[in-house]
Coordinates of C-alpha atoms and ligand atoms in Angstrom, one line a residue:
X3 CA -0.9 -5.0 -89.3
X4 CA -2.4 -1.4 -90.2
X5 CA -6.0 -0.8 -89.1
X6 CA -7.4 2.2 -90.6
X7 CA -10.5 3.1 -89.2
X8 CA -13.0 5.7 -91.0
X9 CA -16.1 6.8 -88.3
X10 CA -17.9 9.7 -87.8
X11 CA -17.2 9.2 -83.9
X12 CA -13.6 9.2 -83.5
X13 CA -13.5 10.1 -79.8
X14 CA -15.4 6.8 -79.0
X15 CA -12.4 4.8 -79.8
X16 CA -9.9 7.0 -77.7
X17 CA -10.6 4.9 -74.2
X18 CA -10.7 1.1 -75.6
X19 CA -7.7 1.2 -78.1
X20 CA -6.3 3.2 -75.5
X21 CA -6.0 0.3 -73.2
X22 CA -4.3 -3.5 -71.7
X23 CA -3.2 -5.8 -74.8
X24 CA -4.0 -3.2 -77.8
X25 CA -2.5 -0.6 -76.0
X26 CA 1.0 -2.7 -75.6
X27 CA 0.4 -3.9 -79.0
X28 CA 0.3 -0.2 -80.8
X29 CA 3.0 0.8 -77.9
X30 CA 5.4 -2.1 -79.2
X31 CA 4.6 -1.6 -82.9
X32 CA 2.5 -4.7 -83.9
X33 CA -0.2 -3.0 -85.0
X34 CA -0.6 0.8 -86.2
X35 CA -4.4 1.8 -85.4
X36 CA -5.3 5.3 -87.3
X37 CA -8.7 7.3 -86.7
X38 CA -10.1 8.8 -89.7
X39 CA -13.1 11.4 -89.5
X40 CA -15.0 11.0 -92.4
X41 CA -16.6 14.5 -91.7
X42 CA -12.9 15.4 -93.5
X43 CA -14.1 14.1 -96.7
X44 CA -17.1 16.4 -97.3
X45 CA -16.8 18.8 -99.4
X46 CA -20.5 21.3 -98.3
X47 CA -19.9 23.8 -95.7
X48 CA -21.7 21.5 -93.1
X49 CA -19.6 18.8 -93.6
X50 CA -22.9 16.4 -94.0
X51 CA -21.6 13.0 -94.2
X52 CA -25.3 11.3 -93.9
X53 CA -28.7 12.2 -95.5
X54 CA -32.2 11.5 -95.8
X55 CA -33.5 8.1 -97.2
X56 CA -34.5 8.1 -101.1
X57 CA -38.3 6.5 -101.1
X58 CA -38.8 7.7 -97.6
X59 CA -37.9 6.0 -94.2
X60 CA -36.7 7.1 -90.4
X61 CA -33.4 7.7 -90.1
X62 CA -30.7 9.1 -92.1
X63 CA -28.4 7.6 -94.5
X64 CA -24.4 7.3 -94.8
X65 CA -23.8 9.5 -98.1
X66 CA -21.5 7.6 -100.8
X67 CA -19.2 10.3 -102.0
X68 CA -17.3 11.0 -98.9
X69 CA -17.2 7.2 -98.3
X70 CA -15.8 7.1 -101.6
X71 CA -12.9 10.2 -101.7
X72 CA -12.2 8.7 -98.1
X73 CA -11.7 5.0 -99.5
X74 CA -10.2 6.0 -102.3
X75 CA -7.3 8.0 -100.6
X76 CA -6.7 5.6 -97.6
X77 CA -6.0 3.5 -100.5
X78 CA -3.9 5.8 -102.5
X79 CA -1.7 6.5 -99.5
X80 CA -1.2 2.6 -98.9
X81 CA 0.1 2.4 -102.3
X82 CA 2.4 4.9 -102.3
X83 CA 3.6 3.7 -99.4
X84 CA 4.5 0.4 -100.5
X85 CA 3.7 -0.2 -103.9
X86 CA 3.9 -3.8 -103.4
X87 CA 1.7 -4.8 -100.7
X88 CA -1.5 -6.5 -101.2
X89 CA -4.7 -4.3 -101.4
X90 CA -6.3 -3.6 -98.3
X91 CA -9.3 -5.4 -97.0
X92 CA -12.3 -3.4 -97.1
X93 CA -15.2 -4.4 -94.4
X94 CA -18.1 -2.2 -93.3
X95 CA -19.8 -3.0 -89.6
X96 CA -23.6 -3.7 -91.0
X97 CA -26.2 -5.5 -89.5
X98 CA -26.4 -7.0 -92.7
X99 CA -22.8 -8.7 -92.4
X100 CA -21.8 -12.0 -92.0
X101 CA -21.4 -12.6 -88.0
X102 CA -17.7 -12.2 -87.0
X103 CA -16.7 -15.6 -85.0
X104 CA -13.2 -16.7 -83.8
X105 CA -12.7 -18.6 -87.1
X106 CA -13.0 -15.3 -89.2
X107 CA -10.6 -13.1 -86.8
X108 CA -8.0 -15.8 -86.9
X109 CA -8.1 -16.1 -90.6
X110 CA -8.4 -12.3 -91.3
X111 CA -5.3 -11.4 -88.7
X112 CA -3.3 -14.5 -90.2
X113 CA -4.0 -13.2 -93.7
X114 CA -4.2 -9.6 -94.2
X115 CA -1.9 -7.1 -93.4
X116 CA -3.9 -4.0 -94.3
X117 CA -7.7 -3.7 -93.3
X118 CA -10.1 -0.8 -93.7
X119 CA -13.0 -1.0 -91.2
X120 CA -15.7 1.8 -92.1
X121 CA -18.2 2.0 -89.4
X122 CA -22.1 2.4 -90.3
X123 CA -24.8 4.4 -88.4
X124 CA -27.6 5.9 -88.7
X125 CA -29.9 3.4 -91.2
X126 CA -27.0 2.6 -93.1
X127 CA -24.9 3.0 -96.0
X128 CA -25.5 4.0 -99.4
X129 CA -25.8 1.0 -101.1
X130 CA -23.3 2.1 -103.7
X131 CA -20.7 2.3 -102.2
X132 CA -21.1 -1.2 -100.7
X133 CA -21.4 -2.7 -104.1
X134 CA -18.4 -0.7 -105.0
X135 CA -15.8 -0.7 -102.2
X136 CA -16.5 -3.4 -99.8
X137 CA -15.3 -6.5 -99.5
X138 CA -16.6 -7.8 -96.2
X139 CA -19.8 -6.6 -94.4
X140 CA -19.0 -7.6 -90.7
X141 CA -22.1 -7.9 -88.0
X142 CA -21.2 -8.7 -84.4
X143 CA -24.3 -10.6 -83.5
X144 CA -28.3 -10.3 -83.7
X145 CA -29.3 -7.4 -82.0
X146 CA -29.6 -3.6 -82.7
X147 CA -26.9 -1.8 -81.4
X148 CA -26.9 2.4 -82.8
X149 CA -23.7 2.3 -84.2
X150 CA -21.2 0.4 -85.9
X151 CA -18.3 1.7 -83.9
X152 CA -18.6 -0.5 -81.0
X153 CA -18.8 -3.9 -83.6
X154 CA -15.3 -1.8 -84.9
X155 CA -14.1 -2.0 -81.5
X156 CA -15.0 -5.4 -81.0
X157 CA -13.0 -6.4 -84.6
X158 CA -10.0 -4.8 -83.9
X159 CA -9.7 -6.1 -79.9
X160 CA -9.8 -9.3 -81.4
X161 CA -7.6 -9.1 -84.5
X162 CA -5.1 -7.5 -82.3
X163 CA -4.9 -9.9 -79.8
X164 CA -3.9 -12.9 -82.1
X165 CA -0.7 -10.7 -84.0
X166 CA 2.3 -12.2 -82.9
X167 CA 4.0 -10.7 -80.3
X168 CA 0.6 -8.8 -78.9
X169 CA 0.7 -11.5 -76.1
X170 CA 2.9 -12.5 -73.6
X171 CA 4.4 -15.5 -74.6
X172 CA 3.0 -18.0 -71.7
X173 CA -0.8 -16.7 -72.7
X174 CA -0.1 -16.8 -76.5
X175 CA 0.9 -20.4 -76.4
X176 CA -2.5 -21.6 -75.0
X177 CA -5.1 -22.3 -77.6
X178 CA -7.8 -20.0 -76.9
X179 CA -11.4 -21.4 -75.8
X180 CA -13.3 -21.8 -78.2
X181 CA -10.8 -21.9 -81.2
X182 CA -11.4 -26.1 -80.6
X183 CA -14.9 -25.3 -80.6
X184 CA -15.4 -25.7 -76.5
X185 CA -16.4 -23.4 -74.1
X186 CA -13.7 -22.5 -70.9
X187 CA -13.4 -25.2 -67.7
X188 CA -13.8 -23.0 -64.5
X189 CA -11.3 -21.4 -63.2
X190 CA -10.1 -21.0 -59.2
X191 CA -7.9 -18.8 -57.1
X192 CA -7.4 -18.3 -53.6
X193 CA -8.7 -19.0 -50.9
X194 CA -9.7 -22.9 -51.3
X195 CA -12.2 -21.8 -49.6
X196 CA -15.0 -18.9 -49.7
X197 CA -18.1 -18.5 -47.8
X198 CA -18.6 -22.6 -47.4
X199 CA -17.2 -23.2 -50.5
X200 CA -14.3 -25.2 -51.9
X201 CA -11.9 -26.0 -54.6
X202 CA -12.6 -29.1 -56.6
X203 CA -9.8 -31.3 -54.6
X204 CA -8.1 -32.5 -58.0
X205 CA -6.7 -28.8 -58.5
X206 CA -5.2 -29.0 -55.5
X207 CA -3.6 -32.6 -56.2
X208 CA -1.0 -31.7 -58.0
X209 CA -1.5 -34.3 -60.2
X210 CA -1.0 -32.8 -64.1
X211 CA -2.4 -35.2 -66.1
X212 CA -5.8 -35.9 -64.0
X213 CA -6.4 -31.7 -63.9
X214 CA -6.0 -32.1 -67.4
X215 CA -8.6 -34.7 -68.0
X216 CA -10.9 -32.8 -65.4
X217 CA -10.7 -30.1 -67.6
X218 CA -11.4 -31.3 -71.1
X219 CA -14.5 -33.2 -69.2
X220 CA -15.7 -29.7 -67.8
X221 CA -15.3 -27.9 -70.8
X222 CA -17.5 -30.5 -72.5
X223 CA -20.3 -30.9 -70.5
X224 CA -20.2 -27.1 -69.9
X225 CA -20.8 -26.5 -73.5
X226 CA -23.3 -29.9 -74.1
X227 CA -25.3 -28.0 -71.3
X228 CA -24.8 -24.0 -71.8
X229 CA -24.0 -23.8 -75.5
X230 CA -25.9 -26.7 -77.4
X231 CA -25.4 -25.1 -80.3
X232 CA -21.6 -25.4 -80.1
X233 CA -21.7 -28.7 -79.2
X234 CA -23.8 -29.9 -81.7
X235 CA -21.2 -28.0 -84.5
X236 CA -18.3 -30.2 -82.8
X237 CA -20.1 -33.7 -82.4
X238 CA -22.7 -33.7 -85.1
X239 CA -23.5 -37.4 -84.8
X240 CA -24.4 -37.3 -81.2
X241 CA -27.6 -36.5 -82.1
Ligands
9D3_2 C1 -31.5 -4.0 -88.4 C2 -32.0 -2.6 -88.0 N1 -32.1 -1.7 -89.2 C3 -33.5 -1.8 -89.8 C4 -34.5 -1.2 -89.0 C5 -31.8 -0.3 -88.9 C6 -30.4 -0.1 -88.3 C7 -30.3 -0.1 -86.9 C8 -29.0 0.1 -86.4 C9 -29.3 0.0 -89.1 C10 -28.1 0.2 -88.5 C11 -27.9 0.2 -87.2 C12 -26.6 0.4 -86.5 N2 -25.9 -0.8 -86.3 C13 -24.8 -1.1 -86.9 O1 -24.3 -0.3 -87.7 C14 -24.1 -2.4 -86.7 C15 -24.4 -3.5 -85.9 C16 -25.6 -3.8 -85.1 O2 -26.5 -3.0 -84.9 N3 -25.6 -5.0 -84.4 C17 -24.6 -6.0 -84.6 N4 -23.6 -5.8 -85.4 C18 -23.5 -4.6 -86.0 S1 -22.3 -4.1 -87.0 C19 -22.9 -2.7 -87.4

């Protein structure tokens, strides 16, 4: 997969990509993660990339022509590339956006080769060049966050992670939590015992098939109980 990522704040990806599975992942080839500044698409002498709000309003706006020149030669350079490959997928981090869940990242890193993430601040984007150029606005939850960088982050951790051959081959095999709609059962290491307490016994049993079923029971009244909203998604006629 290619990730081209267009930001005005290119050092704040250099530590996160930089590290654990995307790390091994760019390292081994499975995904090629580029930086783009868009500050190298403005044309002024002050390389302004944002502006003030038309009708008034705090807070400056992403300007649409370097968004544009900067979309339109990512693009360009894909195509000459490979002339055959399937146009990239354009998403911009708004607040806006649809809210990114474990369904959407499996379909998009199943499904796309090629995606273009451009990162919002400030107030936004010029509306133009949403209507124009994006095909997916992407939010990471319900809560103001100054940037769109970290929701970029937060996209490509978990795109990367599902490409083949990003995991180890004993994690990838596990379905994730979550992808069947439940939450994690708890998890144990050593000691068996801290501070007074213990490892539930059945871990210790040895017995496969009863851990099994004490697991699939945890994970269901852990999500009935901390994540009601989950559970009502998987057993609608529960009530
Ligand atoms: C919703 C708040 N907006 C109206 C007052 C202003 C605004 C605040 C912060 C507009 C953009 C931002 C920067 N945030 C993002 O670009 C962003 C984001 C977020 O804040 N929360 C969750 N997901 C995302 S994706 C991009």
């Amino acid at each position: 997969m290619i990730i081209d990522i267009v930001t005005l704040f290119p050092e704040m990806f250099e530590g996160p990509l930089d590290e654990s599975i995307v790390k091994r992942a760019r390292q081994a080839g499975v995904v090629d993660i580029r930086l783009h500044d868009l500050r190298e698409w403005t044309r002024d002498k002050h390389r302004k990339a944002d502006d003030e709000m038309f009708g008034g309003g705090a807070g400056l706006v992403m300007k649409a022509e370097p968004l544009f020149l900067c979309h339109d030669e990512l693009l360009a350079r894909a195509r000459a590339h490979r002339p055959e490959a399937p146009k990239p997928l354009v998403v911009l981090t708004s607040p806006q956006g649809q809210l990114l869940n474990q369904a959407l990242t499996r379909r998009l890193s199943a499904e796309r080769e090629h995606v273009v993430v451009i990162c919002g601040h400030y107030k936004g984007v010029d509306e133009r060049f949403v209507e124009g150029c994006v095909d997916l606005e992407l939010s990471i939850g319900d809560y103001v966050l100054s940037g769109g960088e970290l929701p970029a982050m937060v996209l490509v951790d978990a795109l990367v992670r599902l490409l083949p051959g990003a995991i180890g081959s004993a994690e990838s095999a596990e379905t994730d939590s979550l992808e069947d709609g439940l939450l994690d059962a708890p998890v144990y290491t050593r000691p068996a015992s801290v501070r007074g307490r213990e490892v539930p016994d059945v871990l210790l049993s040895g017995h496969h098939a009863r851990i099994e079923a004490w697991r699939l029971e945890q994970r269901q009244e852990r999500t009935r109980r901390k994540r009601p909203d989950l559970w009502k998604r998987k057993m609608p006629d529960e009530g």
